[in-house]
């Protein structure tokens, strides 16, 4: 494993671990309007990321029309639709079911990610992704619920997949910093609009001290830092390998709640964490098929067609 892959491995693992802390921290903002809080979270993260991008210097490519379409799709699906589906799903099923369904993200990324990058899925990574997904489901406690809850959970799964896959064609041109900044900036007004529909004028209010601290953590750590680490990892490892670390989210949630004294992990959670770790190691050692050679493109003055190629929190 070279230096870039080691950095990607560390970044992907760290990003998903930070995202997993969201479950425990969200308790501090449970009384704040959901969509308004998410809009504030992404707006603050966008301001931080744009400021960092401005002072970081270096060559900056302006997004093309195609880039803006992909960024808007990423924000609408990977950030907005994901949050809407999760919130709606909680009314019809338990967190365990939602977490179990979303925990299958590694399998989808292992199958679809390589195809969008011009290579064949690696059987070893697909098997490893299944192990990771099984571990995540075990750590989540499996769960049950209504058919509507399951469908909404599948919608959240689709949003989570888009969050990674739609970024694939954007990262080489814009880099992880600007992809994170632009997607968060686009998601904030979308979530505010969703909040106006759901909560009306109560979509925003002055937060309490505890809510302010929770929103600050979600904005800076779970969004700003985790987004940067995740998108950098995808560029280094590919969506399939990076996706293996998605199984760390429920494991991190268990660790965080235990560290805060909220709950103690049981045998199922520990076994699930072990499966996630085993699957990640297995996947990182698997061989990856080489990229398919690109066919020569005819010279043309027309813009390339918009394509979806890879796309919470």
PDB file of C-alpha atoms in Angstrom:
ATOM      1  CA  UNK A   1       0.000   0.000   0.000  1.00  0.00           C
ATOM      2  CA  UNK A   2       1.553   3.281  -1.112  1.00  0.00           C
ATOM      3  CA  UNK A   3       1.421   6.618   0.713  1.00  0.00           C
ATOM      4  CA  UNK A   4      -1.601   7.876  -1.233  1.00  0.00           C
ATOM      5  CA  UNK A   5      -3.583   4.713  -0.472  1.00  0.00           C
ATOM      6  CA  UNK A   6      -2.634   4.896   3.210  1.00  0.00           C
ATOM      7  CA  UNK A   7      -3.829   8.499   3.305  1.00  0.00           C
ATOM      8  CA  UNK A   8      -7.055   7.518   1.567  1.00  0.00           C
ATOM      9  CA  UNK A   9      -7.615   4.642   4.001  1.00  0.00           C
ATOM     10  CA  UNK A  10      -7.074   6.910   6.982  1.00  0.00           C
ATOM     11  CA  UNK A  11      -9.315   9.582   5.471  1.00  0.00           C
ATOM     12  CA  UNK A  12     -12.193   7.235   4.628  1.00  0.00           C
ATOM     13  CA  UNK A  13     -12.103   5.591   8.046  1.00  0.00           C
ATOM     14  CA  UNK A  14     -11.891   8.920   9.864  1.00  0.00           C
ATOM     15  CA  UNK A  15     -14.690  10.463   7.787  1.00  0.00           C
ATOM     16  CA  UNK A  16     -17.138   7.651   8.446  1.00  0.00           C
ATOM     17  CA  UNK A  17     -16.207   7.506  12.124  1.00  0.00           C
ATOM     18  CA  UNK A  18     -16.954  11.227  12.434  1.00  0.00           C
ATOM     19  CA  UNK A  19     -20.275  10.774  10.623  1.00  0.00           C
ATOM     20  CA  UNK A  20     -21.132   8.032  13.092  1.00  0.00           C
ATOM     21  CA  UNK A  21     -20.829  10.460  16.007  1.00  0.00           C
ATOM     22  CA  UNK A  22     -23.814  12.329  14.532  1.00  0.00           C
ATOM     23  CA  UNK A  23     -26.256   9.935  16.223  1.00  0.00           C
ATOM     24  CA  UNK A  24     -25.158  10.849  19.741  1.00  0.00           C
ATOM     25  CA  UNK A  25     -24.623  14.560  19.058  1.00  0.00           C
ATOM     26  CA  UNK A  26     -28.007  14.875  17.340  1.00  0.00           C
ATOM     27  CA  UNK A  27     -29.628  14.351  20.741  1.00  0.00           C
ATOM     28  CA  UNK A  28     -28.429  17.839  21.688  1.00  0.00           C
ATOM     29  CA  UNK A  29     -30.369  19.410  18.797  1.00  0.00           C
ATOM     30  CA  UNK A  30     -33.407  17.113  18.822  1.00  0.00           C
ATOM     31  CA  UNK A  31     -35.655  19.995  19.828  1.00  0.00           C
ATOM     32  CA  UNK A  32     -34.502  22.262  17.004  1.00  0.00           C
ATOM     33  CA  UNK A  33     -36.469  22.257  13.706  1.00  0.00           C
ATOM     34  CA  UNK A  34     -34.893  19.434  11.690  1.00  0.00           C
ATOM     35  CA  UNK A  35     -34.686  20.988   8.228  1.00  0.00           C
ATOM     36  CA  UNK A  36     -33.810  24.413   9.562  1.00  0.00           C
ATOM     37  CA  UNK A  37     -30.984  22.885  11.571  1.00  0.00           C
ATOM     38  CA  UNK A  38     -29.699  21.002   8.525  1.00  0.00           C
ATOM     39  CA  UNK A  39     -29.859  24.187   6.430  1.00  0.00           C
ATOM     40  CA  UNK A  40     -27.821  26.053   9.046  1.00  0.00           C
ATOM     41  CA  UNK A  41     -25.368  23.162   9.250  1.00  0.00           C
ATOM     42  CA  UNK A  42     -24.657  23.138   5.524  1.00  0.00           C
ATOM     43  CA  UNK A  43     -24.631  26.944   5.219  1.00  0.00           C
ATOM     44  CA  UNK A  44     -21.987  27.264   7.942  1.00  0.00           C
ATOM     45  CA  UNK A  45     -19.945  24.419   6.446  1.00  0.00           C
ATOM     46  CA  UNK A  46     -20.126  26.039   2.992  1.00  0.00           C
ATOM     47  CA  UNK A  47     -18.884  29.373   4.349  1.00  0.00           C
ATOM     48  CA  UNK A  48     -15.946  27.673   6.064  1.00  0.00           C
ATOM     49  CA  UNK A  49     -15.053  25.603   3.003  1.00  0.00           C
ATOM     50  CA  UNK A  50     -15.322  28.545   0.609  1.00  0.00           C
ATOM     51  CA  UNK A  51     -13.128  30.640   2.906  1.00  0.00           C
ATOM     52  CA  UNK A  52     -10.525  27.866   3.047  1.00  0.00           C
ATOM     53  CA  UNK A  53     -10.651  27.503  -0.743  1.00  0.00           C
ATOM     54  CA  UNK A  54     -10.121  31.252  -1.152  1.00  0.00           C
ATOM     55  CA  UNK A  55      -7.094  31.386   1.134  1.00  0.00           C
ATOM     56  CA  UNK A  56      -5.650  28.056  -0.006  1.00  0.00           C
ATOM     57  CA  UNK A  57      -4.710  29.593  -3.334  1.00  0.00           C
ATOM     58  CA  UNK A  58      -3.543  27.474  -6.249  1.00  0.00           C
ATOM     59  CA  UNK A  59      -5.233  27.007  -9.614  1.00  0.00           C
ATOM     60  CA  UNK A  60      -9.018  27.054  -9.406  1.00  0.00           C
ATOM     61  CA  UNK A  61     -11.187  25.841 -12.248  1.00  0.00           C
ATOM     62  CA  UNK A  62     -14.580  27.386 -12.564  1.00  0.00           C
ATOM     63  CA  UNK A  63     -17.327  24.781 -12.670  1.00  0.00           C
ATOM     64  CA  UNK A  64     -18.752  24.225 -16.134  1.00  0.00           C
ATOM     65  CA  UNK A  65     -22.482  23.970 -16.807  1.00  0.00           C
ATOM     66  CA  UNK A  66     -22.137  20.190 -16.626  1.00  0.00           C
ATOM     67  CA  UNK A  67     -20.338  20.508 -13.275  1.00  0.00           C
ATOM     68  CA  UNK A  68     -23.119  22.690 -11.861  1.00  0.00           C
ATOM     69  CA  UNK A  69     -25.743  20.181 -12.981  1.00  0.00           C
ATOM     70  CA  UNK A  70     -23.877  17.363 -11.246  1.00  0.00           C
ATOM     71  CA  UNK A  71     -23.298  19.479  -8.135  1.00  0.00           C
ATOM     72  CA  UNK A  72     -26.993  20.372  -7.970  1.00  0.00           C
ATOM     73  CA  UNK A  73     -27.920  16.702  -8.406  1.00  0.00           C
ATOM     74  CA  UNK A  74     -25.439  15.732  -5.679  1.00  0.00           C
ATOM     75  CA  UNK A  75     -26.875  18.315  -3.272  1.00  0.00           C
ATOM     76  CA  UNK A  76     -30.496  17.443  -4.098  1.00  0.00           C
ATOM     77  CA  UNK A  77     -30.035  13.689  -3.705  1.00  0.00           C
ATOM     78  CA  UNK A  78     -27.052  13.059  -1.450  1.00  0.00           C
ATOM     79  CA  UNK A  79     -27.831  15.819   1.043  1.00  0.00           C
ATOM     80  CA  UNK A  80     -31.447  17.012   0.752  1.00  0.00           C
ATOM     81  CA  UNK A  81     -33.338  13.867  -0.336  1.00  0.00           C
ATOM     82  CA  UNK A  82     -31.248  11.780   2.048  1.00  0.00           C
ATOM     83  CA  UNK A  83     -32.250  13.944   5.015  1.00  0.00           C
ATOM     84  CA  UNK A  84     -35.899  14.117   3.937  1.00  0.00           C
ATOM     85  CA  UNK A  85     -36.116  10.329   3.568  1.00  0.00           C
ATOM     86  CA  UNK A  86     -34.447   9.680   6.914  1.00  0.00           C
ATOM     87  CA  UNK A  87     -36.745  12.109   8.727  1.00  0.00           C
ATOM     88  CA  UNK A  88     -39.846  10.659   7.032  1.00  0.00           C
ATOM     89  CA  UNK A  89     -38.709   7.070   7.586  1.00  0.00           C
ATOM     90  CA  UNK A  90     -38.439   7.575  11.355  1.00  0.00           C
ATOM     91  CA  UNK A  91     -42.213   8.064  11.414  1.00  0.00           C
ATOM     92  CA  UNK A  92     -42.809   4.575   9.999  1.00  0.00           C
ATOM     93  CA  UNK A  93     -39.907   2.449  11.184  1.00  0.00           C
ATOM     94  CA  UNK A  94     -37.121   2.350  13.759  1.00  0.00           C
ATOM     95  CA  UNK A  95     -33.547   3.620  13.506  1.00  0.00           C
ATOM     96  CA  UNK A  96     -32.295   0.031  13.303  1.00  0.00           C
ATOM     97  CA  UNK A  97     -34.111  -0.618  10.021  1.00  0.00           C
ATOM     98  CA  UNK A  98     -32.975   2.683   8.527  1.00  0.00           C
ATOM     99  CA  UNK A  99     -29.391   2.016   9.576  1.00  0.00           C
ATOM    100  CA  UNK A 100     -29.480  -1.550   8.258  1.00  0.00           C
ATOM    101  CA  UNK A 101     -30.737  -0.475   4.828  1.00  0.00           C
ATOM    102  CA  UNK A 102     -28.243   2.395   4.550  1.00  0.00           C
ATOM    103  CA  UNK A 103     -25.568  -0.030   5.723  1.00  0.00           C
ATOM    104  CA  UNK A 104     -25.752  -1.780   2.335  1.00  0.00           C
ATOM    105  CA  UNK A 105     -24.088   1.246   0.688  1.00  0.00           C
ATOM    106  CA  UNK A 106     -20.704  -0.573   0.468  1.00  0.00           C
ATOM    107  CA  UNK A 107     -22.279  -3.281  -1.704  1.00  0.00           C
ATOM    108  CA  UNK A 108     -23.794  -0.774  -4.131  1.00  0.00           C
ATOM    109  CA  UNK A 109     -20.549   1.210  -4.377  1.00  0.00           C
ATOM    110  CA  UNK A 110     -18.543  -1.993  -4.870  1.00  0.00           C
ATOM    111  CA  UNK A 111     -20.748  -2.933  -7.838  1.00  0.00           C
ATOM    112  CA  UNK A 112     -21.520   0.421  -9.462  1.00  0.00           C
ATOM    113  CA  UNK A 113     -18.475   2.523  -8.572  1.00  0.00           C
ATOM    114  CA  UNK A 114     -15.955   0.591 -10.703  1.00  0.00           C
ATOM    115  CA  UNK A 115     -18.289   0.597 -13.729  1.00  0.00           C
ATOM    116  CA  UNK A 116     -18.494   4.386 -13.606  1.00  0.00           C
ATOM    117  CA  UNK A 117     -14.709   4.555 -13.390  1.00  0.00           C
ATOM    118  CA  UNK A 118     -14.248   2.358 -16.467  1.00  0.00           C
ATOM    119  CA  UNK A 119     -13.289  -0.920 -14.784  1.00  0.00           C
ATOM    120  CA  UNK A 120     -14.915  -4.171 -13.724  1.00  0.00           C
ATOM    121  CA  UNK A 121     -16.127  -4.754 -10.141  1.00  0.00           C
ATOM    122  CA  UNK A 122     -13.564  -6.681  -8.128  1.00  0.00           C
ATOM    123  CA  UNK A 123     -15.078  -9.913  -6.711  1.00  0.00           C
ATOM    124  CA  UNK A 124     -12.937  -9.616  -3.596  1.00  0.00           C
ATOM    125  CA  UNK A 125     -14.230  -6.129  -2.838  1.00  0.00           C
ATOM    126  CA  UNK A 126     -17.841  -7.172  -3.489  1.00  0.00           C
ATOM    127  CA  UNK A 127     -17.482 -10.065  -1.018  1.00  0.00           C
ATOM    128  CA  UNK A 128     -15.797  -7.749   1.471  1.00  0.00           C
ATOM    129  CA  UNK A 129     -18.626  -5.221   1.044  1.00  0.00           C
ATOM    130  CA  UNK A 130     -21.162  -7.939   1.865  1.00  0.00           C
ATOM    131  CA  UNK A 131     -19.218  -8.755   5.041  1.00  0.00           C
ATOM    132  CA  UNK A 132     -19.119  -5.061   5.983  1.00  0.00           C
ATOM    133  CA  UNK A 133     -22.858  -4.667   5.306  1.00  0.00           C
ATOM    134  CA  UNK A 134     -23.619  -7.733   7.448  1.00  0.00           C
ATOM    135  CA  UNK A 135     -21.524  -6.302  10.260  1.00  0.00           C
ATOM    136  CA  UNK A 136     -23.255  -2.932   9.989  1.00  0.00           C
ATOM    137  CA  UNK A 137     -26.664  -4.624  10.077  1.00  0.00           C
ATOM    138  CA  UNK A 138     -25.659  -6.618  13.147  1.00  0.00           C
ATOM    139  CA  UNK A 139     -24.367  -3.498  14.889  1.00  0.00           C
ATOM    140  CA  UNK A 140     -27.607  -1.706  14.025  1.00  0.00           C
ATOM    141  CA  UNK A 141     -29.718  -4.513  15.442  1.00  0.00           C
ATOM    142  CA  UNK A 142     -31.431  -5.341  12.138  1.00  0.00           C
ATOM    143  CA  UNK A 143     -34.917  -4.084  13.043  1.00  0.00           C
ATOM    144  CA  UNK A 144     -38.333  -4.114  11.421  1.00  0.00           C
ATOM    145  CA  UNK A 145     -41.020  -1.724  10.285  1.00  0.00           C
ATOM    146  CA  UNK A 146     -43.700  -0.962   7.742  1.00  0.00           C
ATOM    147  CA  UNK A 147     -43.388  -1.181   3.972  1.00  0.00           C
ATOM    148  CA  UNK A 148     -43.489   2.625   3.730  1.00  0.00           C
ATOM    149  CA  UNK A 149     -40.647   2.867   6.225  1.00  0.00           C
ATOM    150  CA  UNK A 150     -38.634   0.389   4.192  1.00  0.00           C
ATOM    151  CA  UNK A 151     -39.249   2.326   0.956  1.00  0.00           C
ATOM    152  CA  UNK A 152     -38.196   5.586   2.585  1.00  0.00           C
ATOM    153  CA  UNK A 153     -35.092   3.844   3.935  1.00  0.00           C
ATOM    154  CA  UNK A 154     -34.309   2.701   0.392  1.00  0.00           C
ATOM    155  CA  UNK A 155     -34.691   6.331  -0.689  1.00  0.00           C
ATOM    156  CA  UNK A 156     -32.135   7.320   1.936  1.00  0.00           C
ATOM    157  CA  UNK A 157     -29.873   4.547   0.634  1.00  0.00           C
ATOM    158  CA  UNK A 158     -30.135   5.953  -2.901  1.00  0.00           C
ATOM    159  CA  UNK A 159     -29.263   9.407  -1.587  1.00  0.00           C
ATOM    160  CA  UNK A 160     -26.240   8.076   0.250  1.00  0.00           C
ATOM    161  CA  UNK A 161     -25.038   6.298  -2.888  1.00  0.00           C
ATOM    162  CA  UNK A 162     -25.483   9.457  -4.979  1.00  0.00           C
ATOM    163  CA  UNK A 163     -23.489  11.424  -2.411  1.00  0.00           C
ATOM    164  CA  UNK A 164     -20.449   9.394  -3.417  1.00  0.00           C
ATOM    165  CA  UNK A 165     -21.059   8.429  -7.040  1.00  0.00           C
ATOM    166  CA  UNK A 166     -22.036  11.858  -8.351  1.00  0.00           C
ATOM    167  CA  UNK A 167     -18.767  13.277  -7.061  1.00  0.00           C
ATOM    168  CA  UNK A 168     -16.588  10.929  -9.136  1.00  0.00           C
ATOM    169  CA  UNK A 169     -16.509  13.039 -12.334  1.00  0.00           C
ATOM    170  CA  UNK A 170     -16.279  16.265 -10.308  1.00  0.00           C
ATOM    171  CA  UNK A 171     -13.282  15.473  -8.122  1.00  0.00           C
ATOM    172  CA  UNK A 172     -10.611  15.453 -10.878  1.00  0.00           C
ATOM    173  CA  UNK A 173     -11.722  18.912 -12.074  1.00  0.00           C
ATOM    174  CA  UNK A 174     -12.714  20.695  -8.868  1.00  0.00           C
ATOM    175  CA  UNK A 175     -11.008  18.752  -6.085  1.00  0.00           C
ATOM    176  CA  UNK A 176     -12.509  17.604  -2.766  1.00  0.00           C
ATOM    177  CA  UNK A 177     -12.467  21.104  -1.215  1.00  0.00           C
ATOM    178  CA  UNK A 178     -14.611  22.790  -3.857  1.00  0.00           C
ATOM    179  CA  UNK A 179     -16.913  19.795  -4.381  1.00  0.00           C
ATOM    180  CA  UNK A 180     -17.622  19.860  -0.644  1.00  0.00           C
ATOM    181  CA  UNK A 181     -18.110  23.639  -0.578  1.00  0.00           C
ATOM    182  CA  UNK A 182     -20.352  23.920  -3.630  1.00  0.00           C
ATOM    183  CA  UNK A 183     -22.560  20.949  -2.734  1.00  0.00           C
ATOM    184  CA  UNK A 184     -23.082  22.222   0.816  1.00  0.00           C
ATOM    185  CA  UNK A 185     -23.855  25.739  -0.477  1.00  0.00           C
ATOM    186  CA  UNK A 186     -26.452  24.371  -2.898  1.00  0.00           C
ATOM    187  CA  UNK A 187     -28.039  22.103  -0.281  1.00  0.00           C
ATOM    188  CA  UNK A 188     -28.641  24.855   2.311  1.00  0.00           C
ATOM    189  CA  UNK A 189     -31.408  26.757   0.430  1.00  0.00           C
ATOM    190  CA  UNK A 190     -32.978  23.475  -0.709  1.00  0.00           C
ATOM    191  CA  UNK A 191     -33.272  22.290   2.900  1.00  0.00           C
ATOM    192  CA  UNK A 192     -34.562  25.695   3.982  1.00  0.00           C
ATOM    193  CA  UNK A 193     -37.306  25.400   1.356  1.00  0.00           C
ATOM    194  CA  UNK A 194     -38.164  21.902   2.616  1.00  0.00           C
ATOM    195  CA  UNK A 195     -38.299  23.314   6.140  1.00  0.00           C
ATOM    196  CA  UNK A 196     -40.656  26.088   5.106  1.00  0.00           C
ATOM    197  CA  UNK A 197     -43.015  23.480   3.685  1.00  0.00           C
ATOM    198  CA  UNK A 198     -42.778  21.248   6.768  1.00  0.00           C
ATOM    199  CA  UNK A 199     -42.563  23.807   9.581  1.00  0.00           C
ATOM    200  CA  UNK A 200     -43.555  27.150   8.087  1.00  0.00           C
ATOM    201  CA  UNK A 201     -42.214  30.211   9.897  1.00  0.00           C
ATOM    202  CA  UNK A 202     -40.894  27.963  12.693  1.00  0.00           C
ATOM    203  CA  UNK A 203     -38.209  26.540  10.408  1.00  0.00           C
ATOM    204  CA  UNK A 204     -35.576  28.723  12.115  1.00  0.00           C
ATOM    205  CA  UNK A 205     -35.232  30.111  15.634  1.00  0.00           C
ATOM    206  CA  UNK A 206     -32.476  31.227  17.977  1.00  0.00           C
ATOM    207  CA  UNK A 207     -30.819  28.053  19.336  1.00  0.00           C
ATOM    208  CA  UNK A 208     -30.158  27.421  23.012  1.00  0.00           C
ATOM    209  CA  UNK A 209     -26.586  27.110  24.233  1.00  0.00           C
ATOM    210  CA  UNK A 210     -26.632  23.326  23.945  1.00  0.00           C
ATOM    211  CA  UNK A 211     -28.218  23.456  20.501  1.00  0.00           C
ATOM    212  CA  UNK A 212     -25.651  25.997  19.339  1.00  0.00           C
ATOM    213  CA  UNK A 213     -22.812  23.729  20.459  1.00  0.00           C
ATOM    214  CA  UNK A 214     -24.416  20.742  18.736  1.00  0.00           C
ATOM    215  CA  UNK A 215     -25.001  22.636  15.485  1.00  0.00           C
ATOM    216  CA  UNK A 216     -21.415  23.920  15.578  1.00  0.00           C
ATOM    217  CA  UNK A 217     -20.098  20.362  15.935  1.00  0.00           C
ATOM    218  CA  UNK A 218     -22.301  19.095  13.102  1.00  0.00           C
ATOM    219  CA  UNK A 219     -21.237  21.979  10.861  1.00  0.00           C
ATOM    220  CA  UNK A 220     -17.492  21.888  11.497  1.00  0.00           C
ATOM    221  CA  UNK A 221     -16.700  18.261  12.289  1.00  0.00           C
ATOM    222  CA  UNK A 222     -19.431  16.067  10.766  1.00  0.00           C
ATOM    223  CA  UNK A 223     -19.827  18.187   7.621  1.00  0.00           C
ATOM    224  CA  UNK A 224     -16.729  20.301   6.878  1.00  0.00           C
ATOM    225  CA  UNK A 225     -14.015  17.891   8.028  1.00  0.00           C
ATOM    226  CA  UNK A 226     -15.807  14.630   7.172  1.00  0.00           C
ATOM    227  CA  UNK A 227     -16.755  15.819   3.658  1.00  0.00           C
ATOM    228  CA  UNK A 228     -13.172  16.790   2.872  1.00  0.00           C
ATOM    229  CA  UNK A 229     -11.753  13.516   4.186  1.00  0.00           C
ATOM    230  CA  UNK A 230     -14.360  11.429   2.354  1.00  0.00           C
ATOM    231  CA  UNK A 231     -14.031  13.051  -1.049  1.00  0.00           C
ATOM    232  CA  UNK A 232     -10.234  13.010  -0.811  1.00  0.00           C
ATOM    233  CA  UNK A 233     -10.389   9.300   0.044  1.00  0.00           C
ATOM    234  CA  UNK A 234     -12.621   8.522  -2.936  1.00  0.00           C
ATOM    235  CA  UNK A 235     -10.119  10.188  -5.254  1.00  0.00           C
ATOM    236  CA  UNK A 236      -7.325   8.075  -3.807  1.00  0.00           C
ATOM    237  CA  UNK A 237      -9.028   4.697  -3.300  1.00  0.00           C
ATOM    238  CA  UNK A 238     -11.962   4.700  -5.707  1.00  0.00           C
ATOM    239  CA  UNK A 239     -15.600   4.571  -4.676  1.00  0.00           C
ATOM    240  CA  UNK A 240     -15.596   0.801  -4.147  1.00  0.00           C
ATOM    241  CA  UNK A 241     -12.706   0.627  -1.677  1.00  0.00           C
ATOM    242  CA  UNK A 242     -13.672   3.831   0.120  1.00  0.00           C
ATOM    243  CA  UNK A 243     -17.253   2.570   0.399  1.00  0.00           C
ATOM    244  CA  UNK A 244     -16.107  -0.296   2.621  1.00  0.00           C
ATOM    245  CA  UNK A 245     -15.625   2.191   5.432  1.00  0.00           C
ATOM    246  CA  UNK A 246     -19.316   3.118   5.352  1.00  0.00           C
ATOM    247  CA  UNK A 247     -19.818   0.227   7.743  1.00  0.00           C
ATOM    248  CA  UNK A 248     -17.980   2.222  10.397  1.00  0.00           C
ATOM    249  CA  UNK A 249     -20.916   4.600  10.834  1.00  0.00           C
ATOM    250  CA  UNK A 250     -23.024   2.351  13.125  1.00  0.00           C
ATOM    251  CA  UNK A 251     -19.864   1.138  14.864  1.00  0.00           C
ATOM    252  CA  UNK A 252     -18.866   4.735  15.568  1.00  0.00           C
ATOM    253  CA  UNK A 253     -22.379   5.465  16.825  1.00  0.00           C
ATOM    254  CA  UNK A 254     -22.085   2.601  19.315  1.00  0.00           C
ATOM    255  CA  UNK A 255     -18.610   3.710  20.440  1.00  0.00           C
ATOM    256  CA  UNK A 256     -19.713   7.325  20.848  1.00  0.00           C
ATOM    257  CA  UNK A 257     -22.826   6.508  22.862  1.00  0.00           C
ATOM    258  CA  UNK A 258     -20.725   4.241  25.092  1.00  0.00           C
ATOM    259  CA  UNK A 259     -18.039   6.910  25.541  1.00  0.00           C
ATOM    260  CA  UNK A 260     -20.683   9.469  26.524  1.00  0.00           C
ATOM    261  CA  UNK A 261     -22.240   7.032  28.975  1.00  0.00           C
ATOM    262  CA  UNK A 262     -25.532   6.936  27.049  1.00  0.00           C
ATOM    263  CA  UNK A 263     -25.526   3.181  26.413  1.00  0.00           C
ATOM    264  CA  UNK A 264     -23.326   0.109  26.634  1.00  0.00           C
ATOM    265  CA  UNK A 265     -22.513  -1.991  23.546  1.00  0.00           C
ATOM    266  CA  UNK A 266     -23.885  -5.515  23.597  1.00  0.00           C
ATOM    267  CA  UNK A 267     -22.537  -8.709  22.084  1.00  0.00           C
ATOM    268  CA  UNK A 268     -24.253  -8.020  18.733  1.00  0.00           C
ATOM    269  CA  UNK A 269     -22.670  -4.575  18.430  1.00  0.00           C
ATOM    270  CA  UNK A 270     -19.204  -5.949  19.225  1.00  0.00           C
ATOM    271  CA  UNK A 271     -19.633  -8.809  16.736  1.00  0.00           C
ATOM    272  CA  UNK A 272     -20.867  -6.350  14.116  1.00  0.00           C
ATOM    273  CA  UNK A 273     -17.833  -4.131  14.631  1.00  0.00           C
ATOM    274  CA  UNK A 274     -15.557  -7.155  14.205  1.00  0.00           C
ATOM    275  CA  UNK A 275     -17.272  -8.071  10.931  1.00  0.00           C
ATOM    276  CA  UNK A 276     -16.931  -4.503   9.641  1.00  0.00           C
ATOM    277  CA  UNK A 277     -13.216  -4.485  10.453  1.00  0.00           C
ATOM    278  CA  UNK A 278     -12.690  -7.895   8.841  1.00  0.00           C
ATOM    279  CA  UNK A 279     -14.552  -6.839   5.698  1.00  0.00           C
ATOM    280  CA  UNK A 280     -12.563  -3.619   5.380  1.00  0.00           C
ATOM    281  CA  UNK A 281      -9.248  -5.462   5.676  1.00  0.00           C
ATOM    282  CA  UNK A 282     -10.391  -8.080   3.166  1.00  0.00           C
ATOM    283  CA  UNK A 283     -11.473  -5.430   0.681  1.00  0.00           C
ATOM    284  CA  UNK A 284      -8.277  -3.384   0.932  1.00  0.00           C
ATOM    285  CA  UNK A 285      -6.272  -6.497   0.107  1.00  0.00           C
ATOM    286  CA  UNK A 286      -8.432  -7.491  -2.858  1.00  0.00           C
ATOM    287  CA  UNK A 287      -7.132  -7.060  -6.374  1.00  0.00           C
ATOM    288  CA  UNK A 288      -8.735  -4.378  -8.507  1.00  0.00           C
ATOM    289  CA  UNK A 289      -9.372  -4.862 -12.226  1.00  0.00           C
ATOM    290  CA  UNK A 290      -7.503  -2.395 -14.467  1.00  0.00           C
ATOM    291  CA  UNK A 291      -9.401   0.494 -15.990  1.00  0.00           C
ATOM    292  CA  UNK A 292     -10.889  -0.312 -19.374  1.00  0.00           C
ATOM    293  CA  UNK A 293      -9.011   1.449 -22.190  1.00  0.00           C
ATOM    294  CA  UNK A 294     -10.931   4.473 -23.404  1.00  0.00           C
ATOM    295  CA  UNK A 295     -12.012   4.520 -27.034  1.00  0.00           C
ATOM    296  CA  UNK A 296     -10.701   7.432 -29.078  1.00  0.00           C
ATOM    297  CA  UNK A 297     -13.262  10.211 -29.266  1.00  0.00           C
ATOM    298  CA  UNK A 298     -13.975  11.996 -32.539  1.00  0.00           C
ATOM    299  CA  UNK A 299     -13.070  15.668 -32.676  1.00  0.00           C
ATOM    300  CA  UNK A 300     -16.200  17.743 -32.197  1.00  0.00           C
ATOM    301  CA  UNK A 301     -17.181  21.204 -31.090  1.00  0.00           C
ATOM    302  CA  UNK A 302     -20.307  20.018 -29.292  1.00  0.00           C
ATOM    303  CA  UNK A 303     -20.455  19.796 -25.524  1.00  0.00           C
ATOM    304  CA  UNK A 304     -20.176  16.337 -24.011  1.00  0.00           C
ATOM    305  CA  UNK A 305     -23.478  14.870 -22.806  1.00  0.00           C
ATOM    306  CA  UNK A 306     -24.202  15.020 -19.137  1.00  0.00           C
ATOM    307  CA  UNK A 307     -23.653  11.666 -17.442  1.00  0.00           C
ATOM    308  CA  UNK A 308     -24.131  10.475 -13.913  1.00  0.00           C
ATOM    309  CA  UNK A 309     -20.952   8.990 -12.482  1.00  0.00           C
ATOM    310  CA  UNK A 310     -20.794   8.714  -8.680  1.00  0.00           C
ATOM    311  CA  UNK A 311     -22.530  11.129  -5.522  1.00  0.00           C
ATOM    312  CA  UNK A 312     -24.359  12.737   3.642  1.00  0.00           C
ATOM    313  CA  UNK A 313     -22.886  14.839   5.983  1.00  0.00           C
TER     314      UNK A 313
END
